[in-house]
Amino acid sequence: MLSSYYKKKLDELIAVCKRNLSTSKVDENLITNAFRFALEAHKNEKRASGEPYFSHPYEVAMILAKEIPLDDITIAAALLHDVVEDTKFTINDLKAEFGNEIADIVDGSSQIDGISDNYELKQIESYKKMLLSMTSDIRVIIVKFADRLHNLRTLEFLPDGKRIRLAQETLEIFAPFAHRFGLSKIKIDFEDLAFKFLDRRKYDDIANKLKEKRKDRERFLKKFIEPIKERLTQNGYKFEIYTRPKHIYSIYRKTIAQNKTVDELYDLYAVRIILNEASKNDCFTVYGICSEIYIPVPERFKDYISIPKQNGYQSIHTTLVSKEGKMVEVQIRTIEMHEIAEKGIAAHWKYKENIKISDKHIEDWMKWVRETIESVGKDDYTSRQLIESFRLNLYQDEIYCFTPKGELKILPAGATPVDFAFEIHTEVGMKCIGAKVNGKIVPLNTPLKSGSQIEIITSKNQTPKRDWEKFVVTHKAKADIRKFFNAEKRKFSVLGKENFEKKIKKHKIHLNEEALLRFIQKLKYKDLQTFYYEIGKSEPRLEDIIEILVDRNKSYLEPREIDDEALGKQELEKEKFISEARSSVEDIKLVTEEKKEDIKGIKYDYAKCCNPIPGDEVIGFITKTEGIKIHRKNCKNIVNLFLLDPNRIVQINWGKASAGEFTCGIKIIGEDKPDILNDITKTISKSYKVNIRSANIFTKGSMFEGTLVLAIENLKQLNTILEKINSMDGILSATRYND
């Protein structure tokens, strides 16, 4: 037996259902049984606010009955949506009591659960689960919308961390989905409530400014609509006119996009003209009447009646300039259009004998969903890429383009001919080599404009290009392109590995994994898969690498064997270079930073451990018998000396170099390719205007090794040169000679 309190609550729910639900007859027994079952299941539970837990599923059911009315099955599922997750009852219990249809909606809604600590991963899973749920029964996500909306309305009772994550998830996932479903009121509630908890100061600032100006705004809008009301009445129209400010989050986004304060925004007002017992043509007639009264802004006119949005939204949008010079957005629609604009997909769908009936807008939307699901999971998007792709395709403004045969394609704003090609068919996108927009050939990265006719030019020999990924915007195009390159990379990586292993076996080259990794790093490959992919795609590249290995395997993968005479010559050459480098400084003037005095007469020497030369950042250590030892600042030994006795450390700077230059050597190892040495010297002498004082180059097989002595201005210039040479094709390494 229900208490009088709950009996009243049940009666209120059934009354709202009878008034709003799309079904011709509401099953009162079904709703009553679900009400009693959920009340009993949750009887010992409390919400964070301290209220009985049952208040939550009840309010969720009320939201559905009032704001997204579908059918009595959806109401029953809403009352039961937390039973399996939070009580002892199972899905099988619900199936036995209420049947498979309600149990499946409850189960699907439960799968799209709350927040986790791994927030970004959770976003991806939430997207996937929402998409999967929609393909089985659209009512699953409708129940979840109502569940989330009530949670937002009571969010202040949750801990700060969970509150912020839930609000962020609502803004990034739930609001875009509600927008895509045409549920404009729900979307606005999602955005404003989430924004309030994410940035309360900015939310309150905008809300307070709107409140402060409410009376002025109401007086202005009342005056603005008066002549419109008079003319419409004279012309015999039955209508309603609503005035409102833009919602808070949309105003906030305008302040960011336009870099203005709230006070500086000019289009904060909106007027809706709802025509009863009217046709589409009447909307255009009313637009004409409004344009006679006030000056319209031509570029702000949008006709969503002739070409509805993908979610079925229809309306005329225009901006009119008032007598006071203020801009007012005006929307004109019929009562049927208004119901779709407010209730979105809920206004489209009807259920009859458990068979879902939808119109073309819903069919197109579900087709998009199915295609998206096919790409999600197979595609290796990063978390952020996937989220951004969804948000772009769910939330962005739309453009309307046509094929040469007049077929309409609706795309996100910013879409290109390549997006258009993939929208026609994946194969058309794959083979696209060019496009004509309104009869003129345009680059493939050209942003399309509404109303354009697009002709895609294809070739059977064409394949997607890497740079397409940088400019396409639709999820389908991005997913198809990435899918192609992933498959291509896997194919050529396998082929490259097989061919490489056959070649090194043929030449009896033995490489362990460590040696191979060291080798490919010198060739500037980031990992083995990339290496195998590149040689799999290019047989000549594979042959070049095998030749390098055959010629230089022992030289560069194993320590060199150097005889005493060669070693002695190498040391003499190094000593000569260091001496020449130090002589480039006039009189080797060294100064302390503190006193700025010449310490030429003080005994000093250069540390053999790091061999500093002009251009290095140096530091001095006062020894007991050998005067000051000069080290590089990054020398490992100087750290130990500093710990030993920091008082014996002195700050040292080089004196002024002759002609403002220092001598420095670089050592280069690379493939002996035509013109490579010419390219290196040209880069150094012409691009960086650096004098090459000497060069010592020798070759062996397909490789070369050389030392260049340069006159440089500073270390920054040297590092820039080394970076440039290391980026050149065929260079294994370019390093400072004295390192």
PDB file of N, CA and C in Angstrom, residues 579-624:
ATOM      1  N   SER A 579      94.958  23.369 -29.944  1.00  0.00           N
ATOM      2  CA  SER A 579      95.902  24.485 -29.834  1.00  0.00           C
ATOM      3  C   SER A 579      95.499  25.639 -30.752  1.00  0.00           C
ATOM      4  N   GLU A 580      95.107  25.297 -31.988  1.00  0.00           N
ATOM      5  CA  GLU A 580      94.677  26.334 -32.931  1.00  0.00           C
ATOM      6  C   GLU A 580      93.408  27.043 -32.438  1.00  0.00           C
ATOM      7  N   ALA A 581      92.507  26.264 -31.856  1.00  0.00           N
ATOM      8  CA  ALA A 581      91.258  26.846 -31.368  1.00  0.00           C
ATOM      9  C   ALA A 581      91.528  27.853 -30.256  1.00  0.00           C
ATOM     10  N   ARG A 582      92.443  27.479 -29.327  1.00  0.00           N
ATOM     11  CA  ARG A 582      92.711  28.368 -28.202  1.00  0.00           C
ATOM     12  C   ARG A 582      93.495  29.596 -28.638  1.00  0.00           C
ATOM     13  N   SER A 583      94.258  29.460 -29.704  1.00  0.00           N
ATOM     14  CA  SER A 583      95.048  30.596 -30.172  1.00  0.00           C
ATOM     15  C   SER A 583      94.186  31.648 -30.864  1.00  0.00           C
ATOM     16  N   SER A 584      92.914  31.285 -31.166  1.00  0.00           N
ATOM     17  CA  SER A 584      92.035  32.256 -31.828  1.00  0.00           C
ATOM     18  C   SER A 584      91.603  33.375 -30.887  1.00  0.00           C
ATOM     19  N   VAL A 585      91.862  33.180 -29.566  1.00  0.00           N
ATOM     20  CA  VAL A 585      91.545  34.221 -28.587  1.00  0.00           C
ATOM     21  C   VAL A 585      92.787  35.086 -28.378  1.00  0.00           C
ATOM     22  N   GLU A 586      92.642  36.409 -28.524  1.00  0.00           N
ATOM     23  CA  GLU A 586      93.782  37.323 -28.409  1.00  0.00           C
ATOM     24  C   GLU A 586      94.458  37.209 -27.051  1.00  0.00           C
ATOM     25  N   ASP A 587      95.710  36.814 -27.033  1.00  0.00           N
ATOM     26  CA  ASP A 587      96.530  36.726 -25.809  1.00  0.00           C
ATOM     27  C   ASP A 587      95.888  35.834 -24.748  1.00  0.00           C
ATOM     28  N   ILE A 588      94.900  35.057 -25.108  1.00  0.00           N
ATOM     29  CA  ILE A 588      94.179  34.198 -24.178  1.00  0.00           C
ATOM     30  C   ILE A 588      93.815  34.972 -22.923  1.00  0.00           C
ATOM     31  N   LYS A 589      93.077  36.044 -23.095  1.00  0.00           N
ATOM     32  CA  LYS A 589      92.675  36.887 -21.967  1.00  0.00           C
ATOM     33  C   LYS A 589      91.522  36.238 -21.230  1.00  0.00           C
ATOM     34  N   LEU A 590      91.757  35.900 -19.967  1.00  0.00           N
ATOM     35  CA  LEU A 590      90.722  35.324 -19.124  1.00  0.00           C
ATOM     36  C   LEU A 590      90.392  36.317 -18.034  1.00  0.00           C
ATOM     37  N   VAL A 591      89.099  36.501 -17.758  1.00  0.00           N
ATOM     38  CA  VAL A 591      88.710  37.482 -16.741  1.00  0.00           C
ATOM     39  C   VAL A 591      87.749  36.847 -15.748  1.00  0.00           C
ATOM     40  N   THR A 592      87.805  37.327 -14.490  1.00  0.00           N
ATOM     41  CA  THR A 592      86.816  36.889 -13.499  1.00  0.00           C
ATOM     42  C   THR A 592      85.595  37.769 -13.629  1.00  0.00           C
ATOM     43  N   GLU A 593      84.443  37.189 -13.387  1.00  0.00           N
ATOM     44  CA  GLU A 593      83.209  37.963 -13.486  1.00  0.00           C
ATOM     45  C   GLU A 593      83.094  38.995 -12.374  1.00  0.00           C
ATOM     46  N   GLU A 594      83.673  38.656 -11.193  1.00  0.00           N
ATOM     47  CA  GLU A 594      83.509  39.545 -10.054  1.00  0.00           C
ATOM     48  C   GLU A 594      84.338  40.830 -10.214  1.00  0.00           C
ATOM     49  N   LYS A 595      85.615  40.663 -10.571  1.00  0.00           N
ATOM     50  CA  LYS A 595      86.528  41.810 -10.584  1.00  0.00           C
ATOM     51  C   LYS A 595      86.746  42.367 -11.982  1.00  0.00           C
ATOM     52  N   LYS A 596      86.413  41.612 -12.992  1.00  0.00           N
ATOM     53  CA  LYS A 596      86.588  42.028 -14.375  1.00  0.00           C
ATOM     54  C   LYS A 596      88.027  42.474 -14.645  1.00  0.00           C
ATOM     55  N   GLU A 597      89.001  41.745 -14.025  1.00  0.00           N
ATOM     56  CA  GLU A 597      90.387  42.145 -14.230  1.00  0.00           C
ATOM     57  C   GLU A 597      91.139  41.076 -15.007  1.00  0.00           C
ATOM     58  N   ASP A 598      92.168  41.539 -15.718  1.00  0.00           N
ATOM     59  CA  ASP A 598      92.971  40.622 -16.516  1.00  0.00           C
ATOM     60  C   ASP A 598      93.777  39.733 -15.570  1.00  0.00           C
ATOM     61  N   ILE A 599      93.648  38.404 -15.761  1.00  0.00           N
ATOM     62  CA  ILE A 599      94.432  37.505 -14.893  1.00  0.00           C
ATOM     63  C   ILE A 599      95.450  36.732 -15.724  1.00  0.00           C
ATOM     64  N   LYS A 600      95.898  37.414 -16.784  1.00  0.00           N
ATOM     65  CA  LYS A 600      96.854  36.778 -17.682  1.00  0.00           C
ATOM     66  C   LYS A 600      98.103  36.275 -16.956  1.00  0.00           C
ATOM     67  N   GLY A 601      98.530  37.005 -15.947  1.00  0.00           N
ATOM     68  CA  GLY A 601      99.752  36.617 -15.259  1.00  0.00           C
ATOM     69  C   GLY A 601      99.589  35.454 -14.309  1.00  0.00           C
ATOM     70  N   ILE A 602      98.373  35.092 -14.002  1.00  0.00           N
ATOM     71  CA  ILE A 602      98.140  33.982 -13.072  1.00  0.00           C
ATOM     72  C   ILE A 602      98.345  32.668 -13.798  1.00  0.00           C
ATOM     73  N   LYS A 603      98.946  31.704 -13.101  1.00  0.00           N
ATOM     74  CA  LYS A 603      99.185  30.393 -13.700  1.00  0.00           C
ATOM     75  C   LYS A 603      97.855  29.678 -13.915  1.00  0.00           C
ATOM     76  N   TYR A 604      97.661  29.170 -15.123  1.00  0.00           N
ATOM     77  CA  TYR A 604      96.434  28.403 -15.401  1.00  0.00           C
ATOM     78  C   TYR A 604      96.743  27.343 -16.453  1.00  0.00           C
ATOM     79  N   ASP A 605      95.858  26.372 -16.551  1.00  0.00           N
ATOM     80  CA  ASP A 605      96.004  25.317 -17.549  1.00  0.00           C
ATOM     81  C   ASP A 605      94.605  24.777 -17.867  1.00  0.00           C
ATOM     82  N   TYR A 606      94.506  24.023 -18.955  1.00  0.00           N
ATOM     83  CA  TYR A 606      93.213  23.467 -19.378  1.00  0.00           C
ATOM     84  C   TYR A 606      93.098  22.022 -18.925  1.00  0.00           C
ATOM     85  N   ALA A 607      91.945  21.671 -18.381  1.00  0.00           N
ATOM     86  CA  ALA A 607      91.725  20.308 -17.897  1.00  0.00           C
ATOM     87  C   ALA A 607      91.671  19.335 -19.058  1.00  0.00           C
ATOM     88  N   LYS A 608      92.441  18.220 -18.953  1.00  0.00           N
ATOM     89  CA  LYS A 608      92.490  17.228 -20.026  1.00  0.00           C
ATOM     90  C   LYS A 608      91.177  16.428 -20.118  1.00  0.00           C
ATOM     91  N   CYS A 609      90.410  16.406 -19.011  1.00  0.00           N
ATOM     92  CA  CYS A 609      89.199  15.575 -18.995  1.00  0.00           C
ATOM     93  C   CYS A 609      88.121  16.081 -19.951  1.00  0.00           C
ATOM     94  N   CYS A 610      88.107  17.405 -20.214  1.00  0.00           N
ATOM     95  CA  CYS A 610      87.039  17.945 -21.056  1.00  0.00           C
ATOM     96  C   CYS A 610      87.550  18.869 -22.155  1.00  0.00           C
ATOM     97  N   ASN A 611      88.865  19.187 -22.133  1.00  0.00           N
ATOM     98  CA  ASN A 611      89.496  19.991 -23.178  1.00  0.00           C
ATOM     99  C   ASN A 611      88.668  21.186 -23.634  1.00  0.00           C
ATOM    100  N   PRO A 612      88.433  22.171 -22.786  1.00  0.00           N
ATOM    101  CA  PRO A 612      87.626  23.330 -23.190  1.00  0.00           C
ATOM    102  C   PRO A 612      88.327  24.146 -24.272  1.00  0.00           C
ATOM    103  N   ILE A 613      87.529  24.698 -25.149  1.00  0.00           N
ATOM    104  CA  ILE A 613      88.056  25.597 -26.174  1.00  0.00           C
ATOM    105  C   ILE A 613      87.157  26.825 -26.222  1.00  0.00           C
ATOM    106  N   PRO A 614      87.651  27.918 -26.814  1.00  0.00           N
ATOM    107  CA  PRO A 614      86.827  29.132 -26.887  1.00  0.00           C
ATOM    108  C   PRO A 614      85.439  28.848 -27.467  1.00  0.00           C
ATOM    109  N   GLY A 615      84.453  29.441 -26.837  1.00  0.00           N
ATOM    110  CA  GLY A 615      83.057  29.178 -27.208  1.00  0.00           C
ATOM    111  C   GLY A 615      82.355  28.350 -26.156  1.00  0.00           C
ATOM    112  N   ASP A 616      83.129  27.502 -25.413  1.00  0.00           N
ATOM    113  CA  ASP A 616      82.551  26.725 -24.323  1.00  0.00           C
ATOM    114  C   ASP A 616      82.269  27.625 -23.129  1.00  0.00           C
ATOM    115  N   GLU A 617      81.220  27.280 -22.383  1.00  0.00           N
ATOM    116  CA  GLU A 617      81.034  27.912 -21.081  1.00  0.00           C
ATOM    117  C   GLU A 617      82.010  27.246 -20.127  1.00  0.00           C
ATOM    118  N   VAL A 618      82.862  28.035 -19.449  1.00  0.00           N
ATOM    119  CA  VAL A 618      83.940  27.461 -18.640  1.00  0.00           C
ATOM    120  C   VAL A 618      83.856  27.940 -17.193  1.00  0.00           C
ATOM    121  N   ILE A 619      84.595  27.224 -16.362  1.00  0.00           N
ATOM    122  CA  ILE A 619      84.668  27.550 -14.943  1.00  0.00           C
ATOM    123  C   ILE A 619      86.059  27.148 -14.459  1.00  0.00           C
ATOM    124  N   GLY A 620      86.585  27.825 -13.440  1.00  0.00           N
ATOM    125  CA  GLY A 620      87.928  27.530 -12.972  1.00  0.00           C
ATOM    126  C   GLY A 620      87.947  26.883 -11.595  1.00  0.00           C
ATOM    127  N   PHE A 621      88.952  26.014 -11.384  1.00  0.00           N
ATOM    128  CA  PHE A 621      89.155  25.392 -10.070  1.00  0.00           C
ATOM    129  C   PHE A 621      90.597  25.674  -9.638  1.00  0.00           C
ATOM    130  N   ILE A 622      90.765  26.292  -8.466  1.00  0.00           N
ATOM    131  CA  ILE A 622      92.111  26.656  -7.976  1.00  0.00           C
ATOM    132  C   ILE A 622      92.753  25.422  -7.351  1.00  0.00           C
ATOM    133  N   THR A 623      93.800  24.918  -8.047  1.00  0.00           N
ATOM    134  CA  THR A 623      94.514  23.738  -7.524  1.00  0.00           C
ATOM    135  C   THR A 623      95.582  24.192  -6.533  1.00  0.00           C
ATOM    136  N   LYS A 624      96.190  23.252  -5.837  1.00  0.00           N
ATOM    137  CA  LYS A 624      97.191  23.593  -4.823  1.00  0.00           C
ATOM    138  C   LYS A 624      98.546  23.914  -5.446  1.00  0.00           C
TER     139      LYS A 624
END
